[in-house]
Coordinates of C-alpha atoms in Angstrom, one line a residue:
X1 CA 0.0 0.0 0.0
X2 CA 1.4 3.2 -1.1
X3 CA 1.8 5.9 1.7
X4 CA 0.4 9.4 1.2
X5 CA 2.8 12.3 1.2
X6 CA 2.0 14.9 4.0
X7 CA 1.1 18.3 2.8
X8 CA 2.3 19.8 6.0
X9 CA 5.8 21.0 6.5
X10 CA 7.9 20.6 9.6
X11 CA 9.9 23.8 8.8
X12 CA 8.6 26.3 11.4
X13 CA 10.7 29.1 10.0
X14 CA 8.7 29.1 6.8
X15 CA 5.1 28.6 7.8
X16 CA 2.5 28.1 5.1
X17 CA 0.1 30.7 6.6
X18 CA 0.9 33.7 8.8
X19 CA -2.0 35.4 10.5
X20 CA -0.5 38.9 10.5
X21 CA 0.6 38.7 6.9
X22 CA -2.8 37.5 5.9
X23 CA -4.5 40.4 7.7
X24 CA -2.4 42.9 6.0
X25 CA -2.9 41.4 2.6
X26 CA -6.6 41.3 2.9
X27 CA -7.4 44.4 5.0
X28 CA -8.2 46.4 1.8
X29 CA -10.6 43.8 0.7
X30 CA -12.7 44.2 3.8
X31 CA -15.2 46.5 2.2
X32 CA -17.8 46.0 4.8
X33 CA -15.8 47.7 7.6
X34 CA -16.5 51.4 8.3
X35 CA -13.9 54.0 7.7
X36 CA -11.9 55.3 10.7
X37 CA -14.0 57.7 12.9
X38 CA -11.8 60.7 12.3
X39 CA -12.3 60.4 8.5
X40 CA -16.1 60.2 8.5
X41 CA -17.7 63.3 7.0
X42 CA -19.8 65.4 9.4
X43 CA -23.2 65.3 7.8
X44 CA -25.1 66.2 11.0
X45 CA -26.7 69.7 11.3
X46 CA -24.9 72.0 13.7
X47 CA -26.2 71.9 17.3
X48 CA -26.5 74.6 19.8
X49 CA -23.2 75.9 21.1
X50 CA -22.6 77.1 24.6
X51 CA -22.4 80.9 24.9
X52 CA -19.3 82.4 26.5
X53 CA -19.8 83.8 30.0
X54 CA -20.7 87.5 30.4
X55 CA -17.4 88.1 32.0
X56 CA -15.4 86.8 29.0
X57 CA -15.5 90.3 27.5
X58 CA -13.4 91.7 30.3
X59 CA -10.2 90.1 28.9
X60 CA -10.5 92.2 25.7
X61 CA -10.8 95.4 27.7
X62 CA -7.9 94.4 30.0
X63 CA -5.7 93.8 26.9
X64 CA -6.8 97.2 25.5
X65 CA -5.9 98.9 28.8
X66 CA -2.4 97.4 28.7
X67 CA -1.8 98.6 25.1
X68 CA -2.8 102.2 26.0
X69 CA -1.3 102.3 29.5
X70 CA 0.5 105.6 28.7
X71 CA -2.7 107.3 27.6
X72 CA -4.5 106.0 30.7
X73 CA -1.8 107.4 33.0
X74 CA -2.1 110.9 31.4
X75 CA -5.8 111.0 31.6
X76 CA -5.8 109.7 35.2
X77 CA -3.3 112.4 36.1
X78 CA -5.5 115.1 34.7
X79 CA -8.6 113.8 36.4
X80 CA -6.6 113.7 39.7
X81 CA -5.7 117.4 39.2
X82 CA -9.3 118.3 38.6
X83 CA -10.4 116.3 41.6
X84 CA -7.9 118.1 43.9
X85 CA -8.9 121.5 42.5
X86 CA -12.6 120.9 43.1
X87 CA -11.9 119.5 46.6
X88 CA -10.3 122.9 47.5
X89 CA -12.7 125.0 45.6
X90 CA -16.2 126.2 46.4
X91 CA -19.2 123.9 46.0
X92 CA -20.6 126.1 43.2
X93 CA -17.8 125.0 40.9
X94 CA -19.1 121.4 40.9
X95 CA -22.6 122.7 40.2
X96 CA -21.5 124.8 37.2
X97 CA -19.5 122.0 35.6
X98 CA -22.5 119.6 36.1
X99 CA -24.8 122.0 34.2
X100 CA -22.3 122.4 31.4
X101 CA -21.8 118.7 31.1
X102 CA -25.5 117.8 31.2
X103 CA -26.2 120.4 28.5
X104 CA -23.4 119.1 26.3
X105 CA -24.6 115.5 26.8
X106 CA -28.1 116.5 25.8
X107 CA -26.8 117.5 22.4
X108 CA -25.0 114.2 22.0
X109 CA -28.1 112.2 22.9
X110 CA -30.3 114.3 20.6
X111 CA -32.3 116.2 23.2
X112 CA -30.4 119.5 22.5
X113 CA -31.3 121.4 25.6
X114 CA -29.4 124.7 25.7
X115 CA -27.7 126.0 28.8
X116 CA -30.3 128.8 29.4
X117 CA -33.3 126.5 29.1
X118 CA -31.6 124.0 31.4
X119 CA -30.8 126.7 34.0
X120 CA -34.4 127.9 34.0
X121 CA -35.7 124.3 34.3
X122 CA -33.3 123.3 37.1
X123 CA -33.7 126.4 39.1
X124 CA -37.3 127.3 38.8
X125 CA -38.9 124.5 36.7
X126 CA -39.7 127.0 34.0
X127 CA -40.1 125.8 30.4
X128 CA -41.3 127.2 27.1
X129 CA -43.9 126.0 24.7
X130 CA -41.2 124.8 22.4
X131 CA -39.4 122.7 25.0
X132 CA -39.8 119.0 25.3
X133 CA -40.8 118.2 28.9
X134 CA -39.4 114.7 28.6
X135 CA -36.0 116.0 27.4
X136 CA -35.9 118.5 30.2
X137 CA -36.7 115.8 32.7
X138 CA -33.9 113.6 31.4
X139 CA -31.3 116.4 31.4
X140 CA -32.6 117.6 34.8
X141 CA -32.0 114.0 36.1
X142 CA -28.5 114.2 34.7
X143 CA -27.7 117.4 36.6
X144 CA -29.0 115.8 39.9
X145 CA -26.8 112.7 39.4
X146 CA -23.7 114.8 38.4
X147 CA -24.0 117.0 41.5
X148 CA -24.2 114.4 44.2
X149 CA -26.0 111.5 45.7
X150 CA -25.1 107.8 46.0
X151 CA -23.3 106.3 43.0
X152 CA -24.6 103.6 40.6
X153 CA -22.8 100.8 42.4
X154 CA -24.9 101.2 45.5
X155 CA -28.3 100.8 43.8
X156 CA -28.4 101.1 40.1
X157 CA -32.2 101.0 40.0
X158 CA -32.4 103.9 42.5
X159 CA -29.6 105.8 40.7
X160 CA -31.6 105.6 37.4
X161 CA -35.0 106.2 39.0
X162 CA -36.3 103.0 37.3
X163 CA -38.2 100.1 38.8
X164 CA -40.1 97.1 37.6
X165 CA -43.9 97.8 37.6
X166 CA -45.9 95.9 40.2
X167 CA -48.1 94.2 37.6
X168 CA -45.2 92.9 35.5
X169 CA -45.8 89.5 33.9
X170 CA -43.9 86.5 35.1
X171 CA -42.6 85.8 31.6
X172 CA -41.3 89.4 31.1
X173 CA -37.6 90.2 31.6
X174 CA -37.2 92.2 34.7
X175 CA -35.1 95.4 34.9
X176 CA -33.6 94.2 38.2
X177 CA -32.2 91.1 36.4
X178 CA -30.7 93.1 33.6
X179 CA -29.2 95.6 36.0
X180 CA -27.9 92.8 38.2
X181 CA -26.1 91.2 35.2
X182 CA -24.5 94.5 34.2
X183 CA -23.4 95.1 37.8
X184 CA -21.9 91.6 38.0
X185 CA -19.8 92.2 35.0
X186 CA -18.6 95.6 36.4
X187 CA -17.8 93.9 39.7
X188 CA -15.8 91.2 37.9
X189 CA -13.8 93.9 36.2
X190 CA -12.6 95.3 39.5
X191 CA -8.9 94.9 38.5
X192 CA -9.4 97.4 35.7
X193 CA -8.8 101.1 36.3
X194 CA -12.1 103.0 37.0
X195 CA -11.7 105.0 33.8
X196 CA -11.3 101.8 31.7
X197 CA -14.1 100.2 33.6
X198 CA -16.4 103.1 32.9
X199 CA -15.7 102.9 29.2
X200 CA -16.5 99.2 29.2
X201 CA -19.7 99.7 31.1
X202 CA -20.8 102.5 28.7
X203 CA -20.4 100.3 25.7
X204 CA -22.0 97.2 27.3
X205 CA -25.0 99.3 28.4
X206 CA -27.2 98.5 25.4
X207 CA -26.1 94.9 25.2
X208 CA -27.3 94.4 28.8
X209 CA -30.7 95.7 27.8
X210 CA -30.5 98.8 29.9
X211 CA -31.1 101.4 27.2
X212 CA -34.4 103.0 26.5
X213 CA -35.1 103.8 22.8
X214 CA -31.4 104.3 22.1
X215 CA -31.1 106.9 24.8
X216 CA -27.5 107.1 26.0
X217 CA -27.9 109.8 28.7
X218 CA -28.2 107.3 31.5
X219 CA -25.2 105.3 30.2
X220 CA -22.9 108.4 29.9
X221 CA -23.9 109.8 33.4
X222 CA -23.4 106.4 35.0
X223 CA -20.0 106.0 33.3
X224 CA -18.9 109.5 34.3
X225 CA -19.7 108.7 38.0
X226 CA -17.8 105.4 37.8
X227 CA -14.7 107.0 36.3
X228 CA -14.4 109.4 39.2
X229 CA -15.4 106.9 41.9
X230 CA -11.9 107.0 43.4
X231 CA -11.9 110.8 43.8
X232 CA -13.0 113.1 46.7
X233 CA -13.6 116.4 44.9
X234 CA -14.7 115.5 41.4
X235 CA -18.1 113.8 41.6
X236 CA -18.0 112.9 37.9
X237 CA -15.4 112.7 35.2
X238 CA -16.2 115.1 32.3
X239 CA -17.0 113.3 29.0
X240 CA -18.8 115.7 26.7
X241 CA -17.4 119.1 27.4
X242 CA -15.8 120.4 24.2
X243 CA -17.2 117.6 22.1
X244 CA -18.5 114.0 22.7
X245 CA -16.2 112.1 20.3
X246 CA -15.1 109.8 23.0
X247 CA -18.6 108.4 23.3
X248 CA -18.9 107.2 19.7
X249 CA -19.5 103.5 19.6
X250 CA -17.7 101.8 16.8
X251 CA -14.6 99.5 16.5
X252 CA -12.9 97.1 18.8
X253 CA -12.3 97.7 22.5
X254 CA -8.8 99.0 21.7
X255 CA -10.2 101.7 19.3
X256 CA -13.0 102.6 21.6
X257 CA -10.7 103.0 24.6
X258 CA -8.4 105.4 22.6
X259 CA -11.3 107.6 21.7
X260 CA -12.5 107.4 25.4
X261 CA -9.1 108.5 26.7
X262 CA -8.7 111.3 24.2
X263 CA -12.3 112.6 24.6
X264 CA -12.0 112.6 28.4
X265 CA -8.7 114.3 28.3
X266 CA -10.1 117.1 26.1
X267 CA -13.2 117.4 28.4
X268 CA -11.1 117.7 31.5
X269 CA -9.0 120.4 29.9
X270 CA -12.1 122.3 29.0
X271 CA -13.3 122.0 32.6
X272 CA -10.0 123.2 34.0
X273 CA -10.1 126.2 31.7
X274 CA -13.6 127.0 32.8
X275 CA -12.5 126.9 36.5
X276 CA -9.6 129.2 35.6
X277 CA -11.9 131.7 34.1
X278 CA -14.4 131.5 37.0
X279 CA -11.6 131.9 39.6
X280 CA -10.2 134.9 37.8
X281 CA -13.6 136.5 37.4
X282 CA -14.4 135.9 41.1
X283 CA -11.2 137.7 42.2
X284 CA -12.0 140.7 39.9
X285 CA -15.6 140.8 41.0
X286 CA -14.7 140.8 44.7
X287 CA -12.3 143.7 44.1
X288 CA -14.8 145.8 42.0
X289 CA -17.8 145.1 44.3
X290 CA -15.9 145.8 47.6
X291 CA -17.5 149.2 47.7
X292 CA -21.1 147.7 47.8
X293 CA -22.7 146.9 51.1
X294 CA -25.3 144.4 52.0
X295 CA -25.9 140.7 51.4
X296 CA -27.3 140.9 47.9
X297 CA -24.0 141.7 46.1
X298 CA -22.3 138.7 47.7
X299 CA -25.1 136.2 46.9
X300 CA -25.4 137.6 43.3
X301 CA -21.7 137.1 42.8
X302 CA -22.0 133.5 44.1
X303 CA -25.0 132.9 41.8
X304 CA -23.2 134.0 38.7
X305 CA -20.2 131.7 39.6
X306 CA -22.5 128.7 39.9
X307 CA -24.8 129.1 36.9
X308 CA -23.8 129.6 33.3
X309 CA -26.8 131.9 32.8
X310 CA -28.9 133.9 35.3
X311 CA -32.2 135.5 34.9
X312 CA -33.8 138.1 37.2
X313 CA -36.4 135.7 38.6
X314 CA -33.6 133.2 39.2
X315 CA -31.5 135.8 41.0
X316 CA -34.5 136.8 43.1
X317 CA -35.2 133.2 44.1
X318 CA -31.5 132.4 44.9
X319 CA -30.7 135.6 46.8
X320 CA -34.0 136.1 48.6
X321 CA -33.8 139.8 47.9
X322 CA -36.6 141.9 46.4
X323 CA -37.0 142.4 42.7
X324 CA -35.9 146.0 42.9
X325 CA -32.7 145.1 44.8
X326 CA -31.9 142.4 42.3
X327 CA -32.4 144.6 39.3
X328 CA -30.4 147.4 40.8
X329 CA -27.4 145.2 41.6
X330 CA -27.6 143.4 38.3
X331 CA -27.6 146.8 36.5
X332 CA -24.6 147.9 38.5
X333 CA -22.7 144.7 37.7
X334 CA -23.5 145.1 34.0
X335 CA -22.3 148.7 34.0
X336 CA -19.1 147.7 35.8
X337 CA -18.4 145.1 33.0
X338 CA -18.7 142.1 35.3
X339 CA -21.7 140.6 33.5
X340 CA -23.4 141.0 30.1
X341 CA -26.9 140.4 28.8
X342 CA -27.1 137.7 26.2
X343 CA -30.7 137.5 25.1
X344 CA -31.0 140.9 23.5
X345 CA -34.6 141.4 24.3
X346 CA -36.6 143.5 26.7
X347 CA -38.4 140.6 28.6
X348 CA -37.1 137.3 30.0
X349 CA -33.5 138.6 29.8
X350 CA -30.5 136.5 31.0
X351 CA -27.0 137.5 32.0
X352 CA -23.7 135.7 32.1
X353 CA -20.2 136.4 33.3
X354 CA -18.4 138.6 30.9
X355 CA -15.4 137.0 29.3
X356 CA -16.3 133.4 30.3

């Protein structure tokens, strides 16, 4: 019987079949296997993405502050000088600067309330038929907030005179929630300089839902109080005197901060020049009016240093003197070249300091 030859080999160094080699040889033929996960096309629709936290914007303003540190130092120095001067000066200086700032802000926001109309409204609540009562109320609020009272960080709702109505719907967004979100971001930016923080808060105002019909008066007044929060003499930092270019909202935080610094620097210089003129006029008026006796000349001089424009009824109310005494002293001051009449009419006349 013939024996069969074995088809197996005893040479283990040359096996007939190798598992690894076979896998590599036939891997490309395994058409039924899916492609690697990283190579699969993303055919799914995009899902909702998580929103960055509200405080993420602070980093951009911190970088902008670092880029313009020299500008910030210059503006902070000028604001410090204004603060020291107001701390040593009479209370009337703050009031006069607040009236000028509020009137200039009204032109920036579109209300366009002139200094004479504002003076009459604030002092005696007098308005003309052509005046917008809502605009006068807004600018009058600005004067009150720029002359004193608790700042916005204590109670923003009270600072703005705004509260949620008692019958507000449960589904409606509450003002207190919007104000709280804005205050949280401002508190988280505590490492920023107050001037930078004020700029950031101004530009985040509308994004936080705090604006009313595009009105920026509240935002500007709040920012001016925050910028001067470290001072003792200056209650607010001027923003609009001599032009409100620093309040223009466009560009990245770096660009906005440059305009803010330059605009505030120009406004502070305008305020300082105003105080120089008032101080010089006060010294001249005291010398010229030394020959006058009584209380009326002193109170009139104080009134003209506090208000950009003064009418006869205003002077009568502020001095407590009779109409005849006021008119006599005003005529004397006009004849002495201390004040001049600016309306050019026989009735409802107003005077201002000559040369200021």
